[in-house]
Coordinates of C-alpha atoms and ligand atoms in Angstrom, one line a residue:
M1 CA -183.9 61.1 170.7
T2 CA -187.6 61.8 171.2
N3 CA -189.1 65.2 172.0
P4 CA -188.4 66.4 175.5
A5 CA -190.9 66.0 178.5
P6 CA -193.3 68.8 178.8
R7 CA -191.7 71.4 181.0
I8 CA -193.2 74.2 182.9
M9 CA -191.0 77.2 182.4
P10 CA -190.4 79.6 185.2
S11 CA -192.2 82.2 183.2
D12 CA -195.3 79.9 182.9
Q13 CA -195.9 78.9 186.6
D14 CA -199.6 79.2 186.3
R15 CA -199.9 76.4 183.7
V16 CA -201.2 73.1 185.0
L17 CA -200.7 70.0 182.7
I18 CA -203.8 67.6 182.4
F19 CA -202.9 64.1 182.5
D20 CA -205.9 61.9 181.3
T21 CA -206.0 58.2 182.6
T22 CA -209.5 57.3 181.4
L23 CA -208.0 54.6 179.2
R24 CA -205.8 53.1 182.0
D25 CA -207.1 53.8 185.5
G26 CA -210.7 54.5 184.2
E27 CA -210.7 51.3 182.1
Q28 CA -209.5 49.4 185.2
S29 CA -213.0 49.9 186.7
P30 CA -214.7 46.5 186.6
G31 CA -217.0 46.4 183.6
A32 CA -215.7 49.5 182.0
T33 CA -213.9 47.5 179.3
M34 CA -213.5 49.3 175.9
T35 CA -212.8 48.0 172.5
H36 CA -209.7 48.8 170.6
D37 CA -211.5 51.1 168.2
E38 CA -213.5 52.8 171.1
K39 CA -210.0 53.5 172.9
L40 CA -208.6 54.9 169.6
E41 CA -211.6 57.2 169.3
I42 CA -211.4 58.4 172.9
A43 CA -207.7 59.1 172.6
A44 CA -208.3 61.2 169.5
L45 CA -211.0 63.2 171.2
L46 CA -208.6 63.8 174.2
D47 CA -205.8 64.8 172.0
E48 CA -208.2 67.2 170.1
M49 CA -209.5 68.8 173.3
G50 CA -205.9 69.7 174.4
V51 CA -205.2 67.1 177.1
D52 CA -201.3 67.4 177.7
I53 CA -200.7 63.7 178.5
I54 CA -202.8 60.6 177.7
E55 CA -202.2 57.5 179.7
A56 CA -203.3 55.0 177.1
G57 CA -203.0 51.8 179.0
F58 CA -200.8 49.1 180.7
P59 CA -199.0 47.5 177.8
I60 CA -197.7 44.4 179.8
A61 CA -201.3 43.5 180.9
S62 CA -202.4 41.9 177.7
I63 CA -201.9 41.8 173.9
G64 CA -205.0 44.0 173.6
D65 CA -203.6 46.7 175.9
F66 CA -200.2 46.6 174.1
E67 CA -201.9 47.1 170.7
A68 CA -204.1 49.9 172.0
V69 CA -201.1 51.8 173.4
S70 CA -199.1 51.4 170.3
D71 CA -201.9 52.5 168.0
I72 CA -202.7 55.4 170.0
A73 CA -199.0 56.3 170.1
R74 CA -198.9 56.3 166.3
Q75 CA -202.1 58.3 166.0
A76 CA -201.5 61.1 168.5
K77 CA -200.8 64.5 167.1
N78 CA -200.0 66.6 170.1
A79 CA -200.4 64.9 173.4
V80 CA -197.6 62.9 175.1
I81 CA -198.5 59.2 175.1
C82 CA -197.8 57.4 178.3
G83 CA -197.9 53.8 179.2
L84 CA -197.8 52.2 182.8
A85 CA -195.3 49.8 184.0
R86 CA -194.5 48.1 187.3
A87 CA -191.1 48.4 188.7
S88 CA -189.7 45.6 186.7
M89 CA -187.3 45.6 183.7
G90 CA -189.8 43.4 181.6
D91 CA -192.8 45.7 182.3
I92 CA -190.7 48.8 181.4
D93 CA -189.3 47.2 178.2
R94 CA -192.8 46.3 177.1
C95 CA -194.0 49.7 177.8
W96 CA -191.3 51.3 175.8
E97 CA -192.0 49.0 172.8
A98 CA -195.6 50.3 172.8
V99 CA -195.0 54.0 173.6
K100 CA -192.0 54.5 171.4
H101 CA -194.1 55.1 168.3
A102 CA -195.3 58.3 169.7
R103 CA -193.9 61.7 168.7
R104 CA -193.8 62.3 172.5
P105 CA -193.6 59.1 174.5
R106 CA -193.5 58.7 178.3
I107 CA -192.8 55.8 180.5
H108 CA -194.8 55.7 183.8
T109 CA -193.4 53.3 186.4
F110 CA -194.6 52.8 189.9
I111 CA -194.2 50.7 193.0
G112 CA -196.2 50.7 196.3
T113 CA -194.2 52.4 199.1
S114 CA -196.5 52.5 202.1
P115 CA -195.8 49.8 204.8
L116 CA -198.8 47.7 203.6
H117 CA -197.6 47.8 199.9
R118 CA -194.0 47.2 200.8
A119 CA -195.1 43.9 202.5
I120 CA -196.4 42.6 199.2
P121 CA -193.2 42.1 197.3
N122 CA -191.6 41.5 200.6
L123 CA -188.9 44.2 200.1
D124 CA -187.3 46.1 203.1
M125 CA -186.9 49.7 202.7
D126 CA -183.3 49.5 201.4
Q127 CA -184.2 46.7 198.9
M128 CA -187.1 48.9 197.6
A129 CA -184.9 51.9 197.3
D130 CA -182.4 49.9 195.1
R131 CA -185.3 48.6 193.0
I132 CA -186.6 52.2 192.4
H133 CA -183.1 53.4 191.4
A134 CA -182.5 50.6 189.0
T135 CA -186.0 50.6 187.3
V136 CA -186.2 54.4 186.9
T137 CA -182.5 54.5 185.5
H138 CA -183.4 51.7 183.1
A139 CA -186.7 53.6 181.9
R140 CA -184.7 56.8 181.6
N141 CA -182.2 55.0 179.4
L142 CA -185.0 54.2 177.1
C143 CA -187.0 57.4 177.1
D144 CA -186.2 60.9 178.3
N145 CA -189.7 61.4 179.6
V146 CA -190.1 59.3 182.7
Q147 CA -192.9 59.6 185.4
W148 CA -192.4 57.8 188.7
S149 CA -195.2 57.0 191.2
P150 CA -194.9 55.9 194.8
M151 CA -198.3 54.1 195.1
D152 CA -200.1 54.8 198.2
A153 CA -197.9 57.9 198.7
T154 CA -200.4 59.4 201.1
R155 CA -200.0 56.5 203.5
T156 CA -196.2 56.4 203.2
E157 CA -194.0 57.6 206.1
H158 CA -192.8 61.1 205.2
D159 CA -189.1 60.4 205.6
Y160 CA -189.2 57.4 203.4
L161 CA -191.3 59.2 200.8
C162 CA -188.7 61.9 200.7
R163 CA -185.9 59.4 200.4
V164 CA -187.6 57.5 197.5
V165 CA -188.6 60.6 195.6
E166 CA -185.1 61.9 195.8
I167 CA -183.8 58.6 194.5
A168 CA -186.2 58.6 191.5
I169 CA -185.2 62.2 190.6
K170 CA -181.6 61.4 190.8
A171 CA -182.2 58.4 188.6
G172 CA -183.8 60.6 185.9
A173 CA -187.6 60.8 186.5
T174 CA -188.9 64.0 185.0
T175 CA -192.3 63.9 186.7
I176 CA -193.1 62.6 190.3
N177 CA -196.7 61.6 190.8
I178 CA -198.1 61.5 194.2
P179 CA -201.0 59.0 194.2
D180 CA -203.7 58.9 196.9
T181 CA -204.4 55.4 195.8
V182 CA -207.3 54.6 198.3
G183 CA -208.8 58.1 198.4
Y184 CA -207.8 58.6 202.0
T185 CA -206.4 62.2 202.1
A186 CA -208.2 65.4 202.7
P187 CA -207.5 68.9 200.9
R188 CA -205.3 70.3 203.7
E189 CA -203.2 67.1 204.0
S190 CA -202.9 66.9 200.2
A191 CA -201.5 70.4 200.1
A192 CA -199.1 69.8 203.0
L193 CA -197.7 66.6 201.4
I194 CA -196.6 68.5 198.1
R195 CA -195.3 71.5 200.1
M196 CA -193.4 69.1 202.4
L197 CA -191.7 67.4 199.3
L198 CA -190.9 70.6 197.6
E199 CA -189.2 71.9 200.8
R200 CA -187.3 68.7 201.8
V201 CA -186.3 66.9 198.6
P202 CA -183.2 68.0 196.9
G203 CA -183.9 68.5 193.2
A204 CA -187.6 68.8 193.6
D205 CA -187.7 72.2 191.9
S206 CA -186.2 70.7 188.8
I207 CA -189.3 68.2 188.2
I208 CA -193.0 68.5 187.9
F209 CA -195.1 67.1 190.8
A210 CA -198.4 65.4 189.8
T211 CA -201.5 64.8 192.0
H212 CA -203.5 61.5 191.4
C213 CA -206.5 61.4 193.6
H214 CA -209.3 58.7 194.1
N215 CA -212.7 59.7 195.1
D216 CA -213.5 57.3 198.0
L217 CA -214.4 60.1 200.4
G218 CA -215.7 62.4 197.6
M219 CA -212.7 64.7 198.0
A220 CA -210.7 63.9 194.8
T221 CA -211.5 67.2 193.1
A222 CA -210.7 69.2 196.3
N223 CA -207.6 67.3 197.0
A224 CA -206.3 67.7 193.4
L225 CA -206.8 71.5 193.5
A226 CA -205.3 71.8 196.9
A227 CA -202.1 70.0 195.7
V228 CA -202.1 72.5 192.7
E229 CA -202.1 75.5 195.1
A230 CA -199.2 73.9 196.9
G231 CA -197.1 73.5 193.9
A232 CA -198.3 70.5 191.9
R233 CA -198.3 71.3 188.2
Q234 CA -200.0 68.1 186.8
I235 CA -203.4 66.8 187.6
E236 CA -204.2 63.1 186.9
C237 CA -207.9 62.6 186.0
T238 CA -210.5 60.8 184.0
I239 CA -213.6 61.8 182.0
N240 CA -216.6 61.6 184.2
G241 CA -214.4 60.5 187.1
L242 CA -214.4 57.1 185.7
G243 CA -212.2 54.6 187.8
E244 CA -212.1 51.8 190.3
R245 CA -214.4 52.0 193.3
A246 CA -215.6 55.6 193.6
G247 CA -213.5 56.7 190.7
N248 CA -210.7 59.1 190.0
T249 CA -210.6 63.1 189.9
A250 CA -213.0 64.0 187.2
L251 CA -211.3 66.1 184.4
E252 CA -214.3 68.1 183.7
E253 CA -214.5 69.2 187.4
V254 CA -210.8 70.3 187.8
V255 CA -210.7 72.0 184.4
M256 CA -213.9 74.0 185.0
A257 CA -213.1 74.8 188.6
L258 CA -209.9 76.4 187.4
K259 CA -211.7 78.2 184.7
V260 CA -214.7 79.5 186.7
R261 CA -212.7 80.3 189.9
N262 CA -209.7 81.7 188.2
D263 CA -209.9 84.7 190.6
I264 CA -208.9 82.5 193.6
M265 CA -207.0 79.7 191.7
P266 CA -205.0 81.6 189.0
Y267 CA -203.9 78.6 187.0
R268 CA -204.5 77.7 183.3
T269 CA -205.0 74.4 181.4
G270 CA -204.7 73.9 177.7
V271 CA -208.1 72.1 177.6
D272 CA -210.9 73.4 175.1
T273 CA -213.7 73.1 177.5
T274 CA -216.3 73.2 174.8
K275 CA -215.3 69.7 173.9
I276 CA -216.1 68.4 177.5
M277 CA -219.8 67.3 176.8
N278 CA -219.1 65.4 173.7
I279 CA -216.4 63.3 175.2
S280 CA -218.3 62.8 178.4
R281 CA -221.2 61.2 176.4
K282 CA -218.7 59.1 174.4
V283 CA -217.0 57.7 177.6
A284 CA -220.5 57.1 179.3
T285 CA -221.6 55.1 176.2
V286 CA -218.5 53.1 175.5
S287 CA -217.7 52.3 179.2
G288 CA -221.4 51.5 180.0
F289 CA -221.1 53.8 183.2
P290 CA -224.0 56.3 182.8
V291 CA -223.3 59.7 184.3
Q292 CA -225.4 60.4 187.4
F293 CA -228.1 63.1 186.7
N294 CA -226.7 65.4 189.3
K295 CA -223.1 64.9 188.6
A296 CA -221.2 68.4 188.6
I297 CA -220.6 69.8 185.1
V298 CA -221.8 66.9 182.8
G299 CA -224.8 65.5 184.7
K300 CA -228.1 65.8 182.9
N301 CA -229.4 68.2 185.5
A302 CA -226.4 70.3 186.0
F303 CA -227.9 73.1 184.0
A304 CA -231.5 72.4 184.5
H305 CA -233.6 74.8 186.4
E306 CA -236.8 73.3 187.6
S307 CA -238.0 75.6 190.4
G308 CA -240.3 78.5 189.5
I309 CA -238.0 81.0 191.4
H310 CA -234.9 79.7 189.5
Q311 CA -236.7 79.8 186.1
D312 CA -237.9 83.3 186.8
G313 CA -234.4 84.5 187.8
M314 CA -232.8 82.7 184.8
L315 CA -235.0 84.4 182.3
K316 CA -234.3 87.9 183.8
N317 CA -230.6 87.3 184.0
A318 CA -228.8 83.9 183.6
E319 CA -226.1 84.8 186.0
T320 CA -228.6 84.8 188.9
F321 CA -228.3 80.9 189.1
E322 CA -225.7 80.0 186.7
I323 CA -221.9 80.2 187.4
M324 CA -220.9 79.0 184.0
R325 CA -222.7 79.0 180.6
P326 CA -223.9 75.6 179.1
T327 CA -222.1 76.6 175.8
D328 CA -218.7 76.6 177.9
I329 CA -218.7 72.9 178.1
G330 CA -220.2 72.4 174.6
L331 CA -223.9 72.1 175.4
S332 CA -226.2 73.8 173.0
E333 CA -228.3 76.6 174.4
T334 CA -231.5 75.5 172.7
N335 CA -233.3 72.3 172.6
L336 CA -234.7 72.7 169.1
V337 CA -237.2 70.0 168.4
M338 CA -236.7 68.1 165.1
G339 CA -239.4 66.0 163.5
K340 CA -240.1 63.9 160.3
H341 CA -240.2 67.0 158.1
S342 CA -236.7 68.1 159.2
G343 CA -234.2 67.6 156.3
R344 CA -230.6 66.5 156.1
A345 CA -229.0 69.9 156.4
A346 CA -231.0 70.6 159.7
L347 CA -229.9 67.4 161.0
R348 CA -226.3 67.9 160.1
S349 CA -226.4 71.4 161.7
K350 CA -228.2 70.0 165.0
L351 CA -225.7 67.1 165.3
A352 CA -222.8 69.6 164.8
D353 CA -224.2 71.7 167.7
L354 CA -224.4 68.6 169.8
G355 CA -220.6 68.0 169.0
Y356 CA -220.9 65.2 166.2
E357 CA -219.2 66.2 163.1
L358 CA -220.2 63.6 160.4
A359 CA -218.8 62.7 157.0
D360 CA -221.4 62.5 154.2
N361 CA -221.7 58.7 154.2
Q362 CA -222.1 58.6 158.1
L363 CA -224.7 61.4 157.7
A364 CA -226.7 59.4 155.2
D365 CA -226.7 56.4 157.5
V366 CA -227.8 58.4 160.6
F367 CA -230.4 60.3 158.4
V368 CA -232.1 57.0 157.7
R369 CA -232.2 56.0 161.4
F370 CA -233.4 59.5 162.2
K371 CA -236.3 59.3 159.8
A372 CA -237.2 55.9 161.3
L373 CA -237.3 57.3 164.7
A374 CA -239.3 60.5 163.6
D375 CA -241.9 58.1 162.1
R376 CA -242.4 56.6 165.4
K377 CA -241.9 59.6 167.6
K378 CA -243.6 62.9 166.8
E379 CA -240.9 65.1 168.4
V380 CA -237.3 64.3 168.4
Y381 CA -235.3 66.0 171.1
D382 CA -231.6 66.6 171.7
D383 CA -231.3 63.6 174.0
D384 CA -233.1 61.5 171.3
L385 CA -230.5 62.3 168.8
I386 CA -227.6 61.8 171.3
A387 CA -229.1 58.2 172.1
L388 CA -229.3 57.7 168.4
M389 CA -225.8 58.6 167.7
Q390 CA -224.7 56.4 170.7
D391 CA -226.7 53.5 169.3
S392 CA -225.0 53.8 166.0
T393 CA -221.7 53.5 167.5
T394 CA -222.6 50.4 169.6
S395 CA -224.3 48.5 166.7
A396 CA -221.9 47.9 163.9
E397 CA -222.4 45.8 160.8
H398 CA -219.1 43.9 161.3
D399 CA -220.2 42.7 164.7
Y400 CA -220.0 38.9 165.1
M401 CA -223.8 38.7 165.7
Q402 CA -226.8 41.0 165.1
I403 CA -230.5 41.0 165.7
K404 CA -232.4 40.5 162.5
H405 CA -235.9 40.0 163.6
L406 CA -237.6 39.9 167.0
R407 CA -241.3 39.4 167.8
V408 CA -242.4 39.2 171.3
V409 CA -245.8 38.3 172.8
C410 CA -246.5 39.6 176.3
G411 CA -249.5 40.2 178.7
T412 CA -251.3 38.9 181.6
E413 CA -251.4 35.3 180.4
G414 CA -247.9 33.7 180.6
P415 CA -245.6 32.4 179.5
Q416 CA -244.3 35.2 177.4
T417 CA -242.6 34.2 174.1
A418 CA -240.0 35.4 171.9
D419 CA -239.3 34.5 168.2
L420 CA -235.9 35.6 167.2
T421 CA -233.7 35.6 164.2
M422 CA -230.0 36.5 164.6
T423 CA -227.1 36.7 162.0
I424 CA -224.3 34.9 163.6
D425 CA -220.9 35.0 161.9
G426 CA -222.8 35.7 158.6
V427 CA -225.5 33.0 158.8
D428 CA -229.1 33.4 159.9
H429 CA -230.5 31.3 162.8
S430 CA -233.9 31.4 164.4
V431 CA -235.5 30.2 167.6
H432 CA -238.7 30.3 169.7
A433 CA -238.2 30.8 173.4
T434 CA -240.4 31.4 176.4
G435 CA -239.6 33.3 179.7
D436 CA -241.0 34.9 182.7
G437 CA -241.7 38.3 181.0
P438 CA -240.8 39.6 177.6
V439 CA -237.2 40.6 178.4
D440 CA -236.5 37.2 180.0
A441 CA -238.0 35.4 176.9
T442 CA -235.9 37.5 174.7
F443 CA -232.7 36.9 176.6
A444 CA -233.4 33.1 176.6
A445 CA -233.9 33.2 172.9
V446 CA -230.4 35.0 172.5
K447 CA -228.9 32.4 174.8
A448 CA -230.4 29.5 172.9
L449 CA -228.7 30.8 169.6
F450 CA -225.5 31.7 171.1
P451 CA -225.0 29.4 174.2
H452 CA -222.6 31.0 176.8
T453 CA -221.8 30.9 180.4
A454 CA -221.6 34.7 181.1
R455 CA -223.7 35.8 183.9
L456 CA -225.9 38.9 183.8
Q457 CA -224.8 41.3 186.5
L458 CA -226.8 44.4 185.6
Y459 CA -229.8 45.2 183.5
Q460 CA -230.9 48.9 183.6
V461 CA -233.5 50.9 181.7
H462 CA -233.6 54.7 181.5
A463 CA -236.2 56.7 179.4
V464 CA -234.3 59.3 177.3
T465 CA -237.2 61.8 177.3
E466 CA -240.7 62.1 178.8
G467 CA -243.7 60.6 177.2
T468 CA -244.8 57.1 176.4
D469 CA -243.3 57.2 173.1
A470 CA -239.8 58.2 174.6
Q471 CA -236.8 56.0 173.6
A472 CA -235.4 53.8 176.2
T473 CA -231.7 53.3 176.7
V474 CA -230.7 49.9 178.1
S475 CA -227.4 49.0 179.7
V476 CA -226.5 45.3 180.4
R477 CA -223.4 44.2 182.2
M478 CA -222.1 40.6 182.0
E479 CA -219.4 38.6 183.7
E480 CA -217.4 35.8 182.5
D481 CA -214.3 34.3 184.3
G482 CA -214.0 37.5 186.3
K483 CA -214.1 39.7 183.3
M484 CA -216.8 42.2 182.7
V485 CA -218.4 43.8 179.7
T486 CA -221.1 46.3 179.2
G487 CA -223.5 46.6 176.3
Q488 CA -225.9 49.4 175.5
S489 CA -228.6 50.4 173.0
A490 CA -231.6 52.6 172.5
D491 CA -234.9 52.1 170.9
T492 CA -238.5 53.3 171.4
D493 CA -239.3 49.7 172.1
T494 CA -237.8 48.8 175.5
V495 CA -237.6 45.1 174.5
V496 CA -235.7 45.6 171.2
A497 CA -233.3 48.0 173.1
S498 CA -232.9 45.3 175.7
A499 CA -232.1 42.6 173.1
K500 CA -229.7 44.9 171.3
A501 CA -227.8 45.9 174.5
Y502 CA -227.5 42.1 175.4
V503 CA -226.1 41.3 172.0
N504 CA -223.9 44.3 172.2
A505 CA -222.4 43.0 175.5
L506 CA -221.9 39.5 173.9
N507 CA -220.1 41.0 170.9
K508 CA -217.7 42.7 173.3
L509 CA -217.2 39.5 175.3
I510 CA -216.2 37.8 172.1
L511 CA -213.6 40.6 171.4
R512 CA -212.5 40.3 175.1
R513 CA -211.9 36.6 174.9
Q514 CA -209.6 37.2 171.9
K515 CA -207.9 40.2 173.5
T516 CA -207.1 38.5 176.9
K517 CA -205.2 35.6 175.6
P518 CA -202.1 36.2 177.6
A519 CA -199.4 38.4 176.2
E520 CA -196.3 36.7 175.2
A521 CA -194.3 39.3 177.0
A522 CA -196.5 38.9 180.1
R523 CA -195.6 35.2 180.2
Q524 CA -192.1 36.0 180.1
A525 CA -192.1 38.9 182.7
Ligands
KIV1 O1 -203.9 55.1 192.3 C1 -202.9 54.7 192.0 O2 -201.9 54.6 192.9 C2 -202.4 54.5 190.6 C3 -200.9 54.3 190.4 C4 -200.6 53.1 189.4 C5 -200.4 55.6 189.8 O3 -203.2 54.5 189.7
ZN2 ZN1 -205.2 55.4 190.6

């Protein structure tokens, strides 16, 4: 038998479990596709930071999802590894096949219970109740840690919600999750719903209630915290609030709110908050969803004090305008400038401050890139180093195609031209292309060497720091047959960064094409 489900003991009533679904609900966000290796890396960071449960994916969805969940299950050291399954025996079996490798596996099965969702499988209330009983029983026969979710719970009739929650508990569910699937609820209602279930459902005190909120009305964090105050002891969330539409509850927000306002919300999580910034950057890079500058906790401006009055107050006493320390989330307090005379040891120590622990061979590679950057740019700031680290994770030697040489001619007289050499599957190819501007000419050259039908959905450029020698980070989102991928890159030359981001997206598209060949099990389901 596997290790038992995480339990909250009566003596530990202030402990709130953190369930991270960045790799499942987060990845479901159109365009936020991550590669297999990126998923494993994020799962390792989540495990290391003390997240209790990692929802690693939806194993029936594709072979790629299945393999990612299985490999994350094998690598996890502490966290419970959970997979999602619809209310069907085929889904649940496939989910178990993937999570069973974990030291602590969990099956999460769900069905939409609101009137609108009941109409989709065309089940009446009794038929749906029977399906819930059968599928939760089946899951529990495979795994002793089973989570059940009535999707769209916040728009489900209360009597029916009580009835199906009771059925799921009797069938063996150890966690009951209450999703606000469309981000419709508000804090008072979110609390009242949990309180109502605790009062009315027999056996409710023997399981853990979870809260799963979406941010359509900007209330996901408030709704999750209200549910905790009412008795929920698991918060479902994602890094940076990544997720479909307006996203999910942001992990960093609920964890820091519970830490900073522990005086009025006396609950604990097991998360090491100093790891927040590093994982936030990682998720932003691999998902291609940049964090908005004024985003709570992890936004670039969250700790920046621009106004004279604020700066003066901060210098006298940081608490005047700061309710938490930057170091609480893993931001270094100083922005020590590096330059071309900085040595390897200084770089290693600076990167460690920024949350990057590198092996000697990785440091050697990053040091070469750092020297090249410092040659072009007099002062190298923290943000430059972060962009450099992110770039080294997005451009890999084993990529199907890489840019070898690019020369672009631009100016007031058109057309602009690009001469490009790319290594594609180990062979060099060159082309000359023209376009309406340097980026258009460059993209035309890439397309001439690697013809494809993917459509460019988004092209975004950000300056990493100030000054005309600043690096640019470029994000490119592309769509092919309804599937989206995002590429990113950074360089002091905006056109080079653009070319590398475009090629990064195409490399992901190739991986995606291989991954989404329908899973054998999915065909049988
Ligand atoms: O939002 C939702 O309802 C979900 C369920 C699958 C739990 O993500
Ligand atoms: Zn969701």
